[in-house]
Amino acid sequence: MGIDIIFKIAGVGIITAVTTQILKHSGKDEIAMLSTLAGVVIVLFMVINMISELFDTIKTLFSF
């Protein structure tokens, strides 16, 4: 877990932005917003997983 998570988040962001722009130019604004929302949800799940690992590490660190 290092710089690779940053690249994963950036990759999801780039793919989401490109997909959204393509869909907006083709006149499918509702689907473009759904694709943006899907990208945000994917990144949130990645971040929540990292926060969960952080709490597990803190719990094991302070357990006696």
Coordinates of C-alpha atoms in Angstrom, one line a residue:
M1 CA 0.0 0.0 0.0
G2 CA 1.9 3.0 -1.2
I3 CA 1.9 5.0 -4.3
D4 CA -0.1 2.3 -6.1
I5 CA -3.4 3.4 -4.4
I6 CA -2.9 6.9 -5.7
F7 CA -2.4 5.6 -9.2
K8 CA -5.6 3.5 -8.9
I9 CA -7.6 6.4 -7.7
A10 CA -6.2 8.6 -10.5
G11 CA -7.0 5.9 -13.0
V12 CA -10.6 5.6 -11.9
G13 CA -10.9 9.4 -12.0
I14 CA -9.5 9.6 -15.6
I15 CA -11.7 6.8 -16.8
T16 CA -14.8 8.4 -15.2
A17 CA -14.0 11.8 -16.6
V18 CA -13.5 10.5 -20.1
T19 CA -16.7 8.4 -19.9
T20 CA -18.7 11.4 -18.6
Q21 CA -17.5 13.7 -21.3
I22 CA -18.3 11.2 -24.1
L23 CA -21.8 10.6 -22.7
K24 CA -22.4 14.3 -22.3
H25 CA -21.4 15.1 -25.9
S26 CA -23.7 12.3 -27.1
G27 CA -26.6 13.8 -25.2
K28 CA -27.0 11.3 -22.5
D29 CA -26.6 13.6 -19.5
E30 CA -28.5 11.3 -17.0
I31 CA -26.2 8.3 -17.8
A32 CA -23.2 10.6 -17.6
M33 CA -24.2 11.6 -14.1
L34 CA -24.7 8.0 -13.1
S35 CA -21.2 7.1 -14.4
T36 CA -19.7 9.9 -12.4
L37 CA -21.6 8.7 -9.3
A38 CA -20.3 5.1 -10.0
G39 CA -16.7 6.4 -10.1
V40 CA -17.2 8.2 -6.8
V41 CA -18.6 5.1 -5.2
I42 CA -15.7 3.0 -6.4
V43 CA -13.2 5.4 -5.0
L44 CA -15.1 5.6 -1.7
F45 CA -15.0 1.9 -1.3
M46 CA -11.3 1.9 -1.9
V47 CA -10.8 4.6 0.8
I48 CA -13.1 2.9 3.2
N49 CA -11.1 -0.3 2.9
M50 CA -7.9 1.6 3.6
I51 CA -9.5 3.3 6.7
S52 CA -10.6 -0.2 7.9
E53 CA -7.1 -1.5 7.6
L54 CA -5.8 1.5 9.5
F55 CA -8.2 0.9 12.4
D56 CA -7.3 -2.7 12.5
T57 CA -3.6 -1.8 12.7
I58 CA -4.3 0.7 15.5
K59 CA -6.3 -1.8 17.4
T60 CA -3.5 -4.4 17.2
L61 CA -1.0 -1.8 18.1
F62 CA -2.7 -0.8 21.3
S63 CA -3.9 -4.2 22.4
F64 CA -2.0 -5.7 25.3

